[in-house]
Amino acid sequence: MRITGAQRGHAMKIMRILSIATVALFIAAPAASANSIIATNPMSGATVTVAPSAVSVTGQVALIDGGNSMEVTDPQGKRVDDGVLAIDVTSAVIGLKTLKVAGVYTVTYSLFGEDGIPLEGSFRFTFAAPDVISTPEPTPIETTTPKAEVSNWGTNAFVIGMLVVAFFVLVLLSLYARKIFKER
């Protein structure tokens, strides 16, 4: 039996589609596990009338202890954080000096999750300074820390499963190609 040009073209079309699907899978898999912001305190864009004593950024993935940075600047661009950055599972917290200038404050952060993907960005909040500035008394606040995604076994199982499927498709296509070329 002879292979016609139409049959060869059809086989090539299938190979192209499978190749594109495989490449798309490998591109999409890392993006699916990317870290992103869950919450900030103060909230991005918020106006606060009481000077916060700290600023926090909370992500989806547990943070590593090293290599992280966070900076808070006042409306004139001067740093107002105390330079002490604390990591608590998925949150990074930096203390603040007493805020005295009303205006827009900028928080810039670069945080590294256990997945190795950096979480970088900035947000702003507005401080509406009262006429008389007093240091607020610390009050205990109950917070719930989101459960950290320590293991991405579901993603890993999906990727491994797709690799196994891709392997079997490759084997079947090679057997099909061998059959076609043998019948020439």
mmCIF file of C-alpha atoms in Angstrom:
data_model
loop_
_atom_site.group_PDB
_atom_site.id
_atom_site.type_symbol
_atom_site.label_atom_id
_atom_site.label_comp_id
_atom_site.label_asym_id
_atom_site.label_seq_id
_atom_site.Cartn_x
_atom_site.Cartn_y
_atom_site.Cartn_z
ATOM 1 C CA MET A 1 0.000 0.000 0.000
ATOM 2 C CA ARG A 2 1.303 3.464 -0.899
ATOM 3 C CA ILE A 3 1.103 6.529 1.298
ATOM 4 C CA THR A 4 -0.586 9.408 -0.389
ATOM 5 C CA GLY A 5 0.317 13.037 0.116
ATOM 6 C CA ALA A 6 -2.995 13.571 1.906
ATOM 7 C CA GLN A 7 -2.211 10.818 4.433
ATOM 8 C CA ARG A 8 1.257 12.219 5.062
ATOM 9 C CA GLY A 9 -0.199 15.727 5.465
ATOM 10 C CA HIS A 10 -2.790 14.428 7.928
ATOM 11 C CA ALA A 11 -0.099 12.691 10.010
ATOM 12 C CA MET A 12 2.019 15.863 10.037
ATOM 13 C CA LYS A 13 -0.996 17.933 11.129
ATOM 14 C CA ILE A 14 -1.573 15.585 14.076
ATOM 15 C CA MET A 15 2.117 15.791 15.022
ATOM 16 C CA ARG A 16 2.007 19.619 14.951
ATOM 17 C CA ILE A 17 -1.104 19.746 17.134
ATOM 18 C CA LEU A 18 0.407 17.364 19.687
ATOM 19 C CA SER A 19 3.681 19.306 19.721
ATOM 20 C CA ILE A 20 1.872 22.599 20.335
ATOM 21 C CA ALA A 21 -0.209 21.025 23.108
ATOM 22 C CA THR A 22 2.928 19.652 24.792
ATOM 23 C CA VAL A 23 4.695 23.027 24.651
ATOM 24 C CA ALA A 24 1.591 24.769 26.037
ATOM 25 C CA LEU A 25 1.508 22.299 28.929
ATOM 26 C CA PHE A 26 5.118 22.999 29.872
ATOM 27 C CA ILE A 27 4.571 26.759 29.671
ATOM 28 C CA ALA A 28 1.354 26.738 31.708
ATOM 29 C CA ALA A 29 2.503 24.418 34.521
ATOM 30 C CA PRO A 30 4.931 26.859 36.232
ATOM 31 C CA ALA A 31 2.439 29.725 35.991
ATOM 32 C CA ALA A 32 -0.207 27.669 37.775
ATOM 33 C CA SER A 33 1.862 27.508 40.948
ATOM 34 C CA ALA A 34 2.928 31.151 41.003
ATOM 35 C CA ASN A 35 2.724 33.050 44.275
ATOM 36 C CA SER A 36 0.372 36.015 44.495
ATOM 37 C CA ILE A 37 -0.839 38.480 47.123
ATOM 38 C CA ILE A 38 -3.771 37.469 49.337
ATOM 39 C CA ALA A 39 -3.810 40.507 51.637
ATOM 40 C CA THR A 40 -1.952 43.615 52.744
ATOM 41 C CA ASN A 41 -2.229 45.538 55.994
ATOM 42 C CA PRO A 42 -3.031 48.398 55.660
ATOM 43 C CA MET A 43 -5.060 47.496 52.597
ATOM 44 C CA SER A 44 -3.810 48.776 49.273
ATOM 45 C CA GLY A 45 -5.399 52.159 48.563
ATOM 46 C CA ALA A 46 -6.817 52.504 52.098
ATOM 47 C CA THR A 47 -6.843 55.729 54.104
ATOM 48 C CA VAL A 48 -5.836 55.286 57.744
ATOM 49 C CA THR A 49 -6.286 57.885 60.484
ATOM 50 C CA VAL A 50 -4.291 56.022 63.140
ATOM 51 C CA ALA A 51 -0.627 55.474 62.338
ATOM 52 C CA PRO A 52 0.027 51.748 61.868
ATOM 53 C CA SER A 53 2.892 50.244 63.848
ATOM 54 C CA ALA A 54 3.690 47.717 61.115
ATOM 55 C CA VAL A 55 2.941 46.826 57.502
ATOM 56 C CA SER A 56 2.331 43.265 56.309
ATOM 57 C CA VAL A 57 2.074 41.467 52.979
ATOM 58 C CA THR A 58 0.522 37.979 52.841
ATOM 59 C CA GLY A 59 0.993 35.632 49.882
ATOM 60 C CA GLN A 60 -0.337 32.210 48.868
ATOM 61 C CA VAL A 61 2.917 30.274 49.230
ATOM 62 C CA ALA A 62 5.063 29.888 52.358
ATOM 63 C CA LEU A 63 7.972 32.343 52.325
ATOM 64 C CA ILE A 64 11.626 31.455 52.849
ATOM 65 C CA ASP A 65 13.610 33.298 55.516
ATOM 66 C CA GLY A 66 16.403 34.694 53.337
ATOM 67 C CA GLY A 67 16.556 37.194 50.491
ATOM 68 C CA ASN A 68 13.324 39.046 51.261
ATOM 69 C CA SER A 69 13.048 42.819 51.438
ATOM 70 C CA MET A 70 10.342 45.356 52.224
ATOM 71 C CA GLU A 71 10.582 49.133 52.338
ATOM 72 C CA VAL A 72 8.049 51.791 53.383
ATOM 73 C CA THR A 73 8.554 55.399 52.251
ATOM 74 C CA ASP A 74 6.703 58.590 53.177
ATOM 75 C CA PRO A 75 5.382 61.201 50.694
ATOM 76 C CA GLN A 76 8.880 62.768 50.477
ATOM 77 C CA GLY A 77 10.477 59.394 49.664
ATOM 78 C CA LYS A 78 12.154 58.931 53.082
ATOM 79 C CA ARG A 79 12.156 55.476 54.645
ATOM 80 C CA VAL A 80 9.853 55.177 57.635
ATOM 81 C CA ASP A 81 10.206 51.449 58.317
ATOM 82 C CA ASP A 82 12.422 50.238 61.146
ATOM 83 C CA GLY A 83 14.303 47.803 58.872
ATOM 84 C CA VAL A 84 13.277 44.701 60.829
ATOM 85 C CA LEU A 85 11.512 42.269 58.493
ATOM 86 C CA ALA A 86 9.844 39.242 60.105
ATOM 87 C CA ILE A 87 8.584 36.226 58.142
ATOM 88 C CA ASP A 88 5.621 34.242 59.512
ATOM 89 C CA VAL A 89 4.809 31.348 57.149
ATOM 90 C CA THR A 90 3.045 33.209 54.296
ATOM 91 C CA SER A 91 3.302 36.757 55.721
ATOM 92 C CA ALA A 92 6.104 39.311 55.801
ATOM 93 C CA VAL A 93 5.820 42.041 58.453
ATOM 94 C CA ILE A 94 7.993 45.142 58.832
ATOM 95 C CA GLY A 95 7.770 47.554 61.754
ATOM 96 C CA LEU A 96 7.249 51.288 61.253
ATOM 97 C CA LYS A 97 8.590 54.374 62.969
ATOM 98 C CA THR A 98 5.907 56.784 64.175
ATOM 99 C CA LEU A 99 4.254 58.322 61.106
ATOM 100 C CA LYS A 100 4.035 62.109 61.374
ATOM 101 C CA VAL A 101 3.500 63.342 57.807
ATOM 102 C CA ALA A 102 0.087 63.109 56.178
ATOM 103 C CA GLY A 103 0.062 61.793 52.623
ATOM 104 C CA VAL A 104 0.553 58.738 50.458
ATOM 105 C CA TYR A 105 2.970 56.089 51.731
ATOM 106 C CA THR A 106 4.486 53.506 49.385
ATOM 107 C CA VAL A 107 5.303 49.922 50.367
ATOM 108 C CA THR A 108 7.748 48.141 48.042
ATOM 109 C CA TYR A 109 8.411 44.430 48.547
ATOM 110 C CA SER A 110 10.420 41.560 47.099
ATOM 111 C CA LEU A 111 9.541 38.236 48.723
ATOM 112 C CA PHE A 112 10.639 34.713 47.858
ATOM 113 C CA GLY A 113 8.338 31.730 48.312
ATOM 114 C CA GLU A 114 9.293 28.104 48.745
ATOM 115 C CA ASP A 115 8.391 27.631 45.083
ATOM 116 C CA GLY A 116 11.390 29.853 44.164
ATOM 117 C CA ILE A 117 9.267 32.379 42.298
ATOM 118 C CA PRO A 118 9.761 35.965 43.519
ATOM 119 C CA LEU A 119 6.740 37.997 44.587
ATOM 120 C CA GLU A 120 7.602 41.595 43.765
ATOM 121 C CA GLY A 121 5.554 44.749 43.689
ATOM 122 C CA SER A 122 4.346 47.749 45.601
ATOM 123 C CA PHE A 123 1.174 49.240 46.992
ATOM 124 C CA ARG A 124 0.164 52.543 48.548
ATOM 125 C CA PHE A 125 -1.922 53.686 51.450
ATOM 126 C CA THR A 126 -2.813 57.165 52.648
ATOM 127 C CA PHE A 127 -2.159 58.398 56.174
ATOM 128 C CA ALA A 128 -4.509 61.193 57.225
ATOM 129 C CA ALA A 129 -2.519 62.609 60.142
ATOM 130 C CA PRO A 130 -4.579 63.925 63.057
ATOM 131 C CA ASP A 131 -3.865 67.373 64.522
ATOM 132 C CA VAL A 132 -2.098 65.838 67.509
ATOM 133 C CA ILE A 133 0.002 62.746 66.883
ATOM 134 C CA SER A 134 0.229 60.245 69.678
ATOM 135 C CA THR A 135 1.782 56.826 69.669
ATOM 136 C CA PRO A 136 -1.046 54.285 69.587
ATOM 137 C CA GLU A 137 -1.244 51.744 72.354
ATOM 138 C CA PRO A 138 -0.755 48.238 70.999
ATOM 139 C CA THR A 139 -3.919 46.195 71.131
ATOM 140 C CA PRO A 140 -3.923 42.455 70.605
ATOM 141 C CA ILE A 141 -5.646 41.474 67.397
ATOM 142 C CA GLU A 142 -6.703 37.953 66.640
ATOM 143 C CA THR A 143 -5.538 37.010 63.199
ATOM 144 C CA THR A 144 -5.950 33.851 61.254
ATOM 145 C CA THR A 145 -2.972 32.853 59.220
ATOM 146 C CA PRO A 146 -3.841 31.146 55.937
ATOM 147 C CA LYS A 147 -2.651 27.581 55.765
ATOM 148 C CA ALA A 148 0.576 27.389 53.794
ATOM 149 C CA GLU A 149 0.802 25.335 50.647
ATOM 150 C CA VAL A 150 3.833 23.300 51.658
ATOM 151 C CA SER A 151 3.395 20.601 49.068
ATOM 152 C CA ASN A 152 2.043 20.943 45.559
ATOM 153 C CA TRP A 153 1.468 17.212 45.122
ATOM 154 C CA GLY A 154 -1.661 17.778 43.030
ATOM 155 C CA THR A 155 0.242 19.867 40.506
ATOM 156 C CA ASN A 156 3.144 17.427 40.526
ATOM 157 C CA ALA A 157 0.818 14.468 39.950
ATOM 158 C CA PHE A 158 -0.897 16.321 37.093
ATOM 159 C CA VAL A 159 2.412 17.145 35.395
ATOM 160 C CA ILE A 160 3.711 13.586 35.807
ATOM 161 C CA GLY A 161 0.428 12.220 34.458
ATOM 162 C CA MET A 162 0.617 14.503 31.424
ATOM 163 C CA LEU A 163 4.226 13.421 30.800
ATOM 164 C CA VAL A 164 3.148 9.764 30.883
ATOM 165 C CA VAL A 165 0.295 10.501 28.460
ATOM 166 C CA ALA A 166 2.675 12.431 26.183
ATOM 167 C CA PHE A 167 5.099 9.489 26.254
ATOM 168 C CA PHE A 168 2.382 7.028 25.225
ATOM 169 C CA VAL A 169 1.175 9.366 22.475
ATOM 170 C CA LEU A 170 4.754 9.627 21.214
ATOM 171 C CA VAL A 171 5.109 5.822 21.207
ATOM 172 C CA LEU A 172 1.787 5.368 19.398
ATOM 173 C CA LEU A 173 2.677 8.005 16.813
ATOM 174 C CA SER A 174 6.048 6.399 16.173
ATOM 175 C CA LEU A 175 4.371 2.992 15.725
ATOM 176 C CA TYR A 176 1.841 4.564 13.371
ATOM 177 C CA ALA A 177 4.597 6.284 11.393
ATOM 178 C CA ARG A 178 6.566 3.024 11.214
ATOM 179 C CA LYS A 179 3.463 1.225 9.892
ATOM 180 C CA ILE A 180 2.854 3.904 7.268
ATOM 181 C CA PHE A 181 6.442 3.920 6.042
ATOM 182 C CA LYS A 182 6.639 0.106 6.088
ATOM 183 C CA GLU A 183 3.619 -0.101 3.768
ATOM 184 C CA ARG A 184 5.312 2.043 1.132
#
